Tab-separated table of C-alpha atoms in Angstrom:
chain	number	residue	atom	x	y	z
A	26	MET	CA	174.464	222.379	-47.434
A	27	LYS	CA	177.956	221.037	-46.099
A	28	ASP	CA	176.437	220.486	-42.841
A	29	SER	CA	173.941	218.496	-43.907
A	30	SER	CA	176.602	216.174	-46.374
A	31	GLN	CA	178.676	216.049	-43.419
A	32	LYS	CA	175.746	214.867	-41.246
A	33	SER	CA	174.749	212.254	-44.145
A	34	LYS	CA	178.174	211.009	-44.133
A	35	ILE	CA	178.039	210.317	-40.747
A	36	ILE	CA	174.578	208.516	-40.276
A	37	SER	CA	175.909	206.405	-43.303
A	38	PHE	CA	179.049	205.675	-41.242
A	39	LEU	CA	176.959	204.298	-38.441
A	40	VAL	CA	174.862	202.344	-40.354
A	41	TYR	CA	177.003	200.442	-42.510
A	42	GLY	CA	179.260	199.835	-39.234
A	43	ILE	CA	176.062	198.581	-37.092
A	44	VAL	CA	175.349	196.313	-40.006
A	45	ILE	CA	178.848	195.000	-40.724
A	46	ILE	CA	178.908	194.074	-36.628
A	47	GLY	CA	175.682	192.407	-36.848
A	48	ILE	CA	176.822	190.338	-39.405
A	49	ILE	CA	180.083	189.471	-37.376
A	50	VAL	CA	177.876	188.804	-34.305
A	51	THR	CA	175.620	186.264	-36.622
A	52	ALA	CA	178.129	184.815	-37.856
A	53	THR	CA	179.978	183.890	-35.046
A	54	VAL	CA	177.174	183.908	-32.123
A	55	GLY	CA	174.042	183.751	-33.897
A	56	LEU	CA	170.702	185.483	-33.875
A	57	ASN	CA	168.954	185.303	-30.086
A	58	PHE	CA	166.025	182.849	-31.379
A	59	ASP	CA	162.528	182.373	-29.224
A	60	LEU	CA	162.143	179.491	-26.931
A	61	LYS	CA	159.737	178.133	-29.049
A	62	TYR	CA	162.234	178.076	-31.709
A	63	GLN	CA	164.999	176.523	-29.907
A	64	GLU	CA	165.907	172.984	-29.346
A	65	ALA	CA	164.092	172.186	-25.917
A	66	LYS	CA	162.170	170.428	-23.668
A	67	ARG	CA	158.342	169.629	-23.592
A	68	ILE	CA	155.907	167.864	-21.247
A	69	GLN	CA	152.029	167.707	-21.746
A	70	LEU	CA	149.817	167.317	-18.328
A	71	ASN	CA	146.320	166.318	-18.696
A	72	ILE	CA	144.439	167.858	-16.158
A	73	GLY	CA	141.155	167.104	-17.194
A	74	LYS	CA	139.627	170.255	-16.031
A	75	THR	CA	139.599	174.387	-15.922
A	76	PHE	CA	142.814	175.019	-14.793
A	77	GLU	CA	144.675	178.813	-14.712
A	78	ILE	CA	148.044	179.208	-16.874
A	79	SER	CA	149.229	181.693	-13.945
A	80	ASP	CA	149.060	178.838	-11.461
A	81	ILE	CA	151.168	176.707	-14.102
A	82	LYS	CA	153.547	179.198	-14.179
A	83	GLN	CA	153.819	179.304	-10.165
A	84	ILE	CA	154.487	175.706	-10.128
A	85	THR	CA	157.113	175.736	-12.738
A	86	LYS	CA	159.021	178.681	-11.364
A	87	GLU	CA	159.043	177.219	-8.098
A	88	VAL	CA	160.541	173.814	-10.018
A	89	LEU	CA	162.693	175.328	-12.680
A	90	GLY	CA	163.700	178.679	-11.468
A	91	ASN	CA	164.578	181.631	-13.644
A	92	GLN	CA	164.523	179.511	-16.752
A	93	LYS	CA	162.504	180.826	-19.254
A	94	VAL	CA	159.289	178.590	-19.872
A	95	TYR	CA	156.409	178.836	-22.519
A	96	ILE	CA	153.212	177.341	-21.187
A	97	ARG	CA	149.729	177.293	-23.034
A	98	LYS	CA	146.684	175.187	-23.129
A	99	VAL	CA	146.393	172.340	-25.780
A	100	GLU	CA	143.468	169.987	-26.918
A	101	VAL	CA	140.217	170.567	-28.177
A	102	TYR	CA	138.611	171.314	-24.494
A	103	GLU	CA	141.780	173.281	-23.076
A	104	ASP	CA	142.174	170.585	-20.257
A	105	THR	CA	145.552	169.893	-21.024
A	106	VAL	CA	148.758	172.118	-20.590
A	107	SER	CA	151.958	171.952	-22.608
A	108	ILE	CA	155.000	173.403	-20.825
A	109	LEU	CA	158.144	174.005	-22.753
A	110	ALA	CA	161.353	174.579	-21.383
A	111	LYS	CA	165.284	174.652	-22.586
A	112	ASP	CA	165.849	171.641	-20.459
A	113	ILE	CA	163.530	169.688	-17.869
A	114	THR	CA	165.256	166.737	-16.299
A	115	ASN	CA	163.269	163.526	-14.956
A	116	GLU	CA	163.170	164.914	-11.107
A	117	GLN	CA	161.653	168.325	-12.318
A	118	LYS	CA	159.328	166.975	-14.270
A	119	THR	CA	158.317	164.759	-11.205
A	120	GLU	CA	158.119	167.924	-9.120
A	121	ILE	CA	155.944	169.533	-11.590
A	122	VAL	CA	153.674	166.532	-11.912
A	123	ASN	CA	153.397	166.123	-7.924
A	124	LYS	CA	153.007	169.945	-7.152
A	125	THR	CA	149.708	169.829	-10.100
A	126	ASN	CA	148.326	166.845	-8.525
A	127	GLU	CA	148.795	168.723	-5.618
A	128	LYS	CA	147.089	171.996	-6.457
A	129	TYR	CA	144.196	170.110	-8.563
A	130	GLY	CA	143.720	166.977	-6.655
A	131	LEU	CA	144.834	164.560	-9.521
A	132	GLU	CA	146.562	161.395	-9.662
A	133	LEU	CA	148.785	162.123	-12.268
A	134	SER	CA	151.663	159.457	-12.873
A	135	ALA	CA	155.242	161.079	-13.767
A	136	ASP	CA	156.078	157.730	-14.660
A	137	GLN	CA	153.714	157.922	-17.456
A	138	ILE	CA	154.531	161.342	-18.993
A	139	GLU	CA	157.206	161.613	-21.560
A	140	ILE	CA	159.822	164.870	-22.081
A	141	THR	CA	159.976	165.158	-25.635
A	142	THR	CA	162.645	167.386	-27.755
A	143	ILE	CA	161.830	169.724	-29.568
A	144	PRO	CA	164.365	170.427	-32.503
A	145	ARG	CA	165.280	173.677	-33.683
A	146	THR	CA	163.201	175.640	-35.734
A	147	ARG	CA	165.841	176.994	-38.651
A	148	GLY	CA	165.717	181.041	-39.288
A	149	ARG	CA	164.732	179.972	-42.877
A	150	ASP	CA	161.791	177.808	-42.024
A	151	ILE	CA	160.396	181.003	-40.318
A	152	ILE	CA	160.185	183.279	-43.124
A	153	LYS	CA	159.337	180.848	-45.596
A	154	PRO	CA	155.615	181.661	-45.785
A	155	TYR	CA	156.981	185.526	-46.197
A	156	ILE	CA	159.068	185.476	-48.824
A	157	LEU	CA	156.553	185.144	-51.267
A	158	PRO	CA	154.465	188.247	-50.276
A	159	PHE	CA	157.490	190.337	-49.498
A	160	ALA	CA	158.844	189.525	-53.020
A	161	ILE	CA	155.722	190.548	-54.920
A	162	ALA	CA	155.462	193.622	-52.372
A	163	THR	CA	158.943	194.446	-53.366
A	164	ILE	CA	158.100	194.202	-57.333
A	165	VAL	CA	155.391	196.309	-57.141
A	166	ILE	CA	157.089	199.104	-55.294
A	167	LEU	CA	159.940	198.926	-57.936
A	168	VAL	CA	157.733	199.067	-60.857
A	169	TYR	CA	155.739	201.966	-59.217
A	170	MET	CA	158.822	204.006	-58.396
A	171	ALA	CA	160.060	203.299	-62.083
A	172	ILE	CA	156.699	204.552	-63.714
A	173	ARG	CA	156.449	207.401	-60.788
A	174	TYR	CA	160.189	208.858	-60.689
A	175	HIS	CA	161.266	207.931	-64.233
A	176	LYS	CA	162.402	211.404	-64.807
A	177	LEU	CA	164.912	210.804	-62.027
A	178	GLY	CA	166.211	207.941	-64.073
A	179	ILE	CA	164.548	204.464	-64.322
A	180	ALA	CA	167.728	202.095	-63.526
A	181	LYS	CA	169.254	204.778	-60.808
A	182	THR	CA	165.757	204.954	-59.277
A	183	VAL	CA	165.545	201.033	-58.502
A	184	ALA	CA	168.506	200.377	-57.787
A	185	LYS	CA	168.639	202.956	-55.119
A	186	ALA	CA	165.093	201.818	-53.692
A	187	LEU	CA	166.138	198.343	-54.010
A	188	ALA	CA	169.191	198.930	-52.172
A	189	THR	CA	167.697	201.378	-49.263
A	190	LEU	CA	164.969	197.982	-48.730
A	191	VAL	CA	168.012	195.530	-48.664
A	192	LEU	CA	170.069	197.862	-45.997
A	193	ALA	CA	166.818	198.596	-43.732
A	194	GLN	CA	166.142	195.238	-43.484
A	195	ALA	CA	170.000	194.331	-42.676
A	196	PHE	CA	170.232	197.313	-40.108
A	197	LEU	CA	167.237	195.662	-38.510
A	198	LEU	CA	168.509	192.112	-38.143
A	199	ALA	CA	171.906	193.871	-37.352
A	200	ILE	CA	170.155	195.578	-34.165
A	201	MET	CA	168.545	192.520	-33.455
A	202	ALA	CA	171.659	190.266	-33.155
A	203	ILE	CA	173.762	193.193	-31.265
A	204	THR	CA	170.989	193.459	-28.519
A	205	ARG	CA	169.885	189.798	-28.529
A	206	ILE	CA	166.109	190.768	-29.360
A	207	PRO	CA	164.848	187.449	-29.390
A	208	VAL	CA	163.490	186.173	-32.922
A	209	GLY	CA	160.100	185.344	-32.146
A	210	ARG	CA	156.676	187.127	-32.478
A	211	ILE	CA	157.772	190.252	-32.616
A	212	THR	CA	160.004	189.815	-35.510
A	213	ILE	CA	157.646	189.658	-38.630
A	214	PRO	CA	155.653	192.837	-37.501
A	215	LEU	CA	158.903	194.616	-36.902
A	216	VAL	CA	159.820	193.709	-40.314
A	217	LEU	CA	156.968	195.063	-41.529
A	218	ALA	CA	157.273	198.348	-40.017
A	219	THR	CA	160.581	198.522	-41.071
A	220	PHE	CA	159.420	197.881	-44.756
A	221	VAL	CA	156.374	200.503	-44.326
A	222	VAL	CA	158.830	203.274	-43.122
A	223	THR	CA	161.618	202.435	-45.364
A	224	GLN	CA	158.693	202.958	-48.555
A	225	VAL	CA	157.236	205.804	-46.871
A	226	GLU	CA	161.069	207.601	-46.384
A	227	MET	CA	161.927	206.977	-50.255
A	228	THR	CA	159.128	208.024	-51.650
A	229	VAL	CA	159.164	211.889	-49.456
A	230	GLN	CA	162.979	211.902	-50.738
A	231	CYS	CA	162.009	211.121	-54.493
A	232	GLU	CA	159.100	213.363	-54.587
A	233	LYS	CA	162.081	215.982	-53.050
A	234	LEU	CA	164.339	215.097	-55.706
A	235	LEU	CA	161.448	215.538	-58.355
A	236	LYS	CA	160.298	218.803	-57.594
A	237	GLN	CA	163.667	220.016	-58.102
A	238	SER	CA	164.480	218.495	-61.180
A	239	LYS	CA	160.942	220.243	-62.493
A	240	GLU	CA	161.658	223.512	-60.986
A	241	GLU	CA	165.400	223.370	-62.624
A	242	GLU	CA	163.763	222.917	-65.825
């Protein structure tokens, strides 16, 4: 029993320590946002025919080097390519256009293609669509916990459940901040997975406490 308590204290110390470090990193350095959410430069080339993303990737790699690039097909017929990178100079734009012309036998003019600056997306704007669903899910869970485990003390159970849910999400964000995992496509699935795992673990622990309480009675 003593060893178990000691392990719990060590785990709690590590969790709180990581959360504190994550808060410091976030406050000083910030989170590492995926390219789609950073301030970036974009050019669009109307190829006018079927093309392969891999070909465009090869061209951008030759021109932009190891710079991270996000490439996708746009327009109704997917005959236009959008190239997003942290920075694209006029010289690089011209080189990309020339190589694309050479690859697909086109006569695109670099002078007619603009470099558009895409502003940074704020973190709150990314999570905004998910705030209400998460709030509703959290309220439903807390109500369920209060009803199901009322013998353990409604206020205590609800407070502990809410604190655990918040701490779990804070721990996840701290890990992302420290390890520099980009905030992007995988963020919401990670948040959802953490939410579900936390709820399952809380339920298991409360069931054990409820069982012990019944046995003592």
